[in-house]
Amino acid sequence: MSSPQRSGRRCLACSAVEAVADDGALWPLGWRCSACGAAVAQDGGIPMFAPSLADTVSGVDPKGFELLAKVEAGHFWFVPRSELIVGLADKFFPQARRFIEVGCGTGTVLGALARSRRWERLVGSELHPSGLAHARQRLPDGVEFVQMDARDIPAAGVFDLTGAFDVIEHIADDEGVLRGMRAATQTGGGIIIAVPQHPWLWSRADDVAYHQRRYRRGEVETKLRRNGFEVLFSTSYTSLLLPLMIASRLKGRGKDSNDDVEREFTLDPRVNGPLTAILRAEVRMTLAGLRWPAGGSRVVVGRAV
């Protein structure tokens, strides 16, 4: 019989795992490992587990968080996506009460999840403190924040739901992130992953976003199974807008300018409104059980085994 999974904060120096009180911070400021004495840096009240990578152009350009913070709240891409993620969490993991978002950015999805139910522990993690600065402003008291490298999460078996939404495509070692998420997730807990799909859609927008890849159909599912998860649900997303996306990407190929990419973030409300309505309709059909064969994104739900 296998031994029970240990649960608690994990020291990155010696891998010791310490139990955490239900009402205590997962990583208290000034925490030192009781096993080896290693201390954790902090900056502005946020524990820093990978300070050498903070706000470097690693995975994303941190300068982009300022624009994202301004446009996400009403943008056709972000609003329905958050509704889909909340809906999938409610559908597959209604009892989950301890969640960490890997690469939470400015906190848009985390905010939607915070409003969706009462959580015992809600954590936003990010490599870049400049993203967390925005997230802290828009999220309620009680949400914990941590700067870390997602390939080495300083937690073991703490969470009953983990998520990474348009994050792992930025990281060369995406399976390292999935292994880290599995280690932080209790057995039986859930994972929700969203990624850009279809390599043939590669465009200037992917270059600007520092993407390592767009995923082939079935690739995320294979990687999840290889790293300790079973797949419960998988579908394409932004399927109804795929023809528009193809046209936009073809138009932008061969261009060195970022103008077309930037315009996608600052759409005229007369365009943004209908696109939002279309994706919200797609989200409703997806949550009703429809699985789309093709789309600009892939969304996969799994369970830790």
Coordinates of C-alpha atoms in Angstrom, one line a residue:
M1 CA 0.0 0.0 0.0
S2 CA 1.4 3.4 -1.0
S3 CA 2.0 6.0 1.8
P4 CA -0.4 8.9 2.1
Q5 CA 0.5 12.0 0.1
R6 CA 2.1 14.6 2.4
S7 CA 0.5 18.0 2.4
G8 CA 1.9 21.4 3.2
R9 CA 4.4 24.1 2.3
R10 CA 7.5 22.7 0.6
C11 CA 11.0 24.0 1.1
L12 CA 12.7 24.4 -2.3
A13 CA 16.1 24.0 -0.7
C14 CA 15.7 20.6 1.0
S15 CA 12.2 19.5 -0.2
A16 CA 10.9 19.1 3.4
V17 CA 7.2 19.5 3.7
E18 CA 5.6 21.4 6.7
A19 CA 2.0 21.1 7.7
V20 CA 0.0 24.3 7.3
A21 CA -2.9 25.4 9.6
D22 CA -6.2 25.8 7.8
D23 CA -6.4 29.4 9.0
G24 CA -2.8 30.2 8.5
A25 CA -0.9 31.6 5.6
L26 CA 0.6 29.0 3.2
W27 CA 3.9 31.0 3.1
P28 CA 4.1 33.4 6.0
L29 CA 6.4 36.4 5.5
G30 CA 9.7 35.7 7.1
W31 CA 9.1 31.9 7.0
R32 CA 12.2 29.7 7.5
C33 CA 12.3 26.0 6.8
S34 CA 12.2 24.1 10.1
A35 CA 14.3 21.3 8.6
C36 CA 17.2 23.2 6.9
G37 CA 16.7 26.8 8.0
A38 CA 16.4 28.2 4.5
A39 CA 14.7 31.6 4.4
V40 CA 12.4 32.9 1.7
A41 CA 12.8 36.4 0.3
Q42 CA 9.9 38.8 0.2
D43 CA 9.1 42.0 -1.7
G44 CA 6.2 44.2 -0.9
G45 CA 4.6 41.6 1.2
I46 CA 4.8 38.8 -1.4
P47 CA 7.0 35.7 -0.8
M48 CA 9.6 35.5 -3.6
F49 CA 10.7 31.9 -4.5
A50 CA 12.4 32.8 -7.8
P51 CA 13.6 36.4 -7.4
S52 CA 16.3 36.1 -10.1
L53 CA 13.5 35.7 -12.7
A54 CA 11.2 38.3 -11.4
D55 CA 10.0 40.8 -14.1
T56 CA 12.6 39.5 -16.6
V57 CA 11.4 38.9 -20.2
S58 CA 10.9 35.2 -19.4
G59 CA 7.8 33.7 -20.9
V60 CA 6.1 37.1 -21.3
D61 CA 7.2 40.7 -21.4
P62 CA 6.1 42.2 -18.0
K63 CA 5.4 45.5 -19.7
G64 CA 2.3 44.0 -21.2
F65 CA 0.5 43.7 -17.8
E66 CA -0.4 47.4 -17.9
L67 CA -2.4 47.1 -21.1
L68 CA -4.0 43.8 -20.0
A69 CA -5.2 45.4 -16.8
K70 CA -6.9 48.2 -18.7
V71 CA -8.7 46.0 -21.3
E72 CA -9.5 42.6 -19.8
A73 CA -12.6 43.5 -17.8
G74 CA -14.7 44.1 -21.0
H75 CA -12.8 42.4 -23.7
F76 CA -14.4 39.7 -25.8
W77 CA -11.6 37.3 -25.4
F78 CA -11.2 37.4 -21.6
V79 CA -14.7 37.8 -20.3
P80 CA -16.3 34.6 -21.8
R81 CA -13.1 32.6 -21.1
S82 CA -13.4 33.4 -17.4
E83 CA -17.1 32.4 -17.5
L84 CA -16.1 29.1 -19.2
I85 CA -13.4 28.4 -16.5
V86 CA -15.8 29.1 -13.7
G87 CA -18.5 27.0 -15.3
L88 CA -16.1 24.0 -15.7
A89 CA -14.9 24.3 -12.1
D90 CA -18.6 24.3 -10.9
K91 CA -19.4 21.4 -13.2
F92 CA -16.5 19.1 -12.4
F93 CA -15.2 20.2 -9.0
P94 CA -18.1 21.8 -7.1
Q95 CA -16.7 20.8 -3.7
A96 CA -13.2 22.3 -4.4
R97 CA -12.2 24.9 -1.8
R98 CA -8.4 25.3 -2.2
F99 CA -7.3 26.7 -5.5
I100 CA -4.1 28.0 -7.0
E101 CA -3.8 29.7 -10.4
V102 CA -0.4 29.3 -12.1
G103 CA 0.5 32.5 -13.9
C104 CA -2.5 34.5 -12.7
G105 CA -1.2 37.7 -14.4
T106 CA -3.4 40.6 -13.4
G107 CA -5.9 38.4 -11.7
T108 CA -8.9 38.4 -14.1
V109 CA -9.7 34.7 -13.9
L110 CA -8.8 34.5 -10.2
G111 CA -11.3 37.3 -9.5
A112 CA -14.1 35.5 -11.3
L113 CA -13.3 32.3 -9.4
A114 CA -13.2 34.3 -6.1
R115 CA -16.7 35.6 -6.7
S116 CA -18.0 32.1 -7.7
R117 CA -17.9 30.4 -4.3
R118 CA -16.5 30.5 -0.8
W119 CA -12.9 29.3 -0.8
E120 CA -10.8 28.1 2.2
R121 CA -7.6 29.0 0.3
L122 CA -7.3 31.0 -2.9
V123 CA -3.8 31.6 -4.3
G124 CA -2.5 33.6 -7.2
S125 CA 1.0 32.7 -8.4
E126 CA 3.1 34.5 -11.0
L127 CA 6.7 34.7 -12.1
H128 CA 6.3 38.5 -12.5
P129 CA 5.5 40.8 -9.5
S130 CA 4.4 43.5 -11.9
G131 CA 1.4 41.3 -12.7
L132 CA 0.7 40.6 -9.1
A133 CA 0.7 44.3 -8.3
H134 CA -2.5 44.6 -10.5
A135 CA -4.0 41.4 -9.2
R136 CA -3.7 42.6 -5.6
Q137 CA -5.6 45.7 -6.4
R138 CA -8.6 43.9 -7.9
L139 CA -8.9 40.9 -5.6
P140 CA -10.5 40.7 -2.1
D141 CA -8.6 40.4 1.2
G142 CA -7.7 36.9 2.0
V143 CA -6.4 36.0 -1.4
E144 CA -2.7 34.9 -1.1
F145 CA -0.1 35.8 -3.7
V146 CA 3.3 34.3 -4.4
Q147 CA 6.1 34.9 -6.9
M148 CA 7.5 31.5 -8.1
D149 CA 8.7 29.4 -11.0
A150 CA 5.8 27.1 -11.8
R151 CA 8.2 24.2 -12.5
D152 CA 9.0 24.2 -8.8
I153 CA 5.9 25.0 -6.8
P154 CA 6.7 25.3 -3.0
A155 CA 3.6 23.3 -2.0
A156 CA 2.7 19.6 -1.8
G157 CA -0.8 18.2 -1.9
V158 CA -2.3 21.5 -0.7
F159 CA -4.9 22.2 -3.4
D160 CA -8.0 20.4 -4.6
L161 CA -8.0 22.4 -7.8
T162 CA -5.3 24.0 -9.8
G163 CA -5.4 25.9 -13.1
A164 CA -3.2 27.5 -15.8
F165 CA -4.9 29.6 -18.4
D166 CA -2.9 30.5 -21.5
V167 CA 0.3 30.0 -19.5
I168 CA 2.1 26.8 -20.3
E169 CA 2.6 27.6 -23.9
H170 CA 5.0 30.4 -22.8
I171 CA 7.3 27.8 -21.1
A172 CA 9.7 25.6 -22.9
D173 CA 9.4 22.9 -20.2
D174 CA 5.6 22.7 -20.1
E175 CA 5.6 19.2 -18.7
G176 CA 7.8 20.5 -15.8
V177 CA 4.9 22.8 -15.0
L178 CA 2.4 20.0 -15.1
R179 CA 4.6 17.9 -12.8
G180 CA 4.8 20.8 -10.4
M181 CA 1.0 21.3 -10.5
R182 CA 0.5 17.5 -9.9
A183 CA 2.7 17.7 -6.9
A184 CA 0.8 20.6 -5.5
T185 CA -2.6 18.9 -6.1
Q186 CA -4.0 16.4 -3.7
T187 CA -4.9 13.0 -5.2
G188 CA -8.4 13.2 -6.5
G189 CA -8.2 16.9 -7.0
G190 CA -8.7 18.7 -10.3
I191 CA -6.8 20.7 -12.9
I192 CA -8.1 23.0 -15.7
I193 CA -5.7 24.0 -18.5
A194 CA -6.3 26.4 -21.4
V195 CA -3.8 26.8 -24.3
P196 CA -3.6 28.1 -27.8
Q197 CA -4.3 25.4 -30.4
H198 CA -3.3 24.5 -34.0
P199 CA 0.3 25.1 -35.0
W200 CA -0.9 26.2 -38.5
L201 CA -2.5 29.3 -36.8
W202 CA 1.0 30.5 -35.8
S203 CA 1.3 34.2 -36.4
R204 CA 2.9 37.5 -35.4
A205 CA 0.6 37.4 -32.3
D206 CA 2.4 34.3 -31.1
D207 CA 5.8 35.9 -31.5
V208 CA 4.7 39.0 -29.7
A209 CA 3.3 36.9 -26.8
Y210 CA 6.6 34.9 -26.5
H211 CA 4.8 31.6 -27.2
Q212 CA 6.9 28.4 -27.4
R213 CA 4.2 26.5 -29.2
R214 CA 0.6 26.2 -30.3
Y215 CA -0.7 22.8 -29.3
R216 CA -1.8 20.0 -31.6
R217 CA -5.1 18.3 -30.9
G218 CA -4.5 15.7 -28.2
E219 CA -1.1 17.0 -27.2
V220 CA -2.2 18.6 -23.9
E221 CA -4.2 15.4 -23.0
T222 CA -1.2 13.2 -23.6
K223 CA 1.1 15.4 -21.5
L224 CA -1.5 15.5 -18.6
R225 CA -1.8 11.7 -18.6
R226 CA 2.0 11.4 -18.7
N227 CA 2.3 13.6 -15.6
G228 CA -0.3 12.1 -13.2
F229 CA -3.7 13.2 -14.4
E230 CA -6.7 11.5 -16.1
V231 CA -8.6 13.5 -18.6
L232 CA -12.3 14.2 -17.8
F233 CA -13.2 16.7 -20.5
S234 CA -11.5 18.3 -23.5
T235 CA -12.8 20.7 -26.1
S236 CA -11.7 23.4 -28.5
Y237 CA -12.7 26.9 -27.7
T238 CA -13.3 30.1 -29.7
S239 CA -14.6 27.7 -32.4
L240 CA -17.3 30.0 -33.6
L241 CA -14.7 32.8 -34.2
L242 CA -12.2 30.5 -35.9
P243 CA -12.9 31.8 -39.4
L244 CA -12.3 35.4 -38.3
M245 CA -9.2 34.3 -36.5
I246 CA -7.8 32.5 -39.6
A247 CA -8.5 35.6 -41.7
S248 CA -6.8 37.8 -39.2
R249 CA -3.7 35.5 -38.9
L250 CA -3.3 35.2 -42.6
K251 CA -3.5 39.0 -43.0
G252 CA -0.8 39.5 -40.5
R253 CA 1.7 36.9 -41.8
G254 CA 5.0 38.4 -43.1
K255 CA 4.5 41.7 -41.3
D256 CA 7.0 43.0 -38.8
S257 CA 4.7 45.5 -37.3
N258 CA 2.7 44.8 -34.1
D259 CA -0.1 47.2 -35.1
D260 CA -2.6 44.4 -36.0
V261 CA -1.9 42.6 -32.7
E262 CA -2.4 45.7 -30.6
R263 CA -5.7 46.5 -32.4
E264 CA -7.1 43.2 -31.2
F265 CA -6.8 44.6 -27.6
T266 CA -8.5 47.9 -28.4
L267 CA -11.5 47.0 -30.4
D268 CA -14.3 49.3 -31.2
P269 CA -17.2 48.5 -28.8
R270 CA -19.5 47.9 -31.9
V271 CA -17.2 45.0 -32.7
N272 CA -16.3 43.9 -29.2
G273 CA -19.9 43.6 -28.1
P274 CA -21.0 41.1 -30.9
L275 CA -17.8 39.0 -30.5
T276 CA -18.4 38.8 -26.8
A277 CA -22.0 37.6 -27.4
I278 CA -20.9 35.0 -29.8
L279 CA -18.3 33.5 -27.4
R280 CA -20.8 33.6 -24.5
A281 CA -23.2 31.5 -26.6
E282 CA -20.3 29.1 -27.3
V283 CA -19.6 28.9 -23.6
R284 CA -23.2 28.0 -22.8
M285 CA -23.2 25.3 -25.4
T286 CA -19.8 24.0 -24.1
L287 CA -21.0 23.8 -20.5
A288 CA -24.1 22.0 -21.7
G289 CA -21.7 19.3 -23.0
L290 CA -20.9 20.2 -26.6
R291 CA -17.3 19.5 -27.6
W292 CA -16.0 21.5 -30.5
P293 CA -13.6 19.8 -33.0
A294 CA -11.5 22.9 -33.8
G295 CA -10.9 26.3 -32.4
G296 CA -8.2 28.8 -31.5
S297 CA -7.8 27.4 -28.0
R298 CA -8.0 24.0 -26.2
V299 CA -9.5 23.7 -22.8
V300 CA -8.9 20.4 -20.8
V301 CA -10.1 19.3 -17.5
G302 CA -8.3 16.5 -15.5
R303 CA -8.2 14.8 -12.2
A304 CA -5.0 13.9 -10.2
V305 CA -4.5 10.1 -9.9

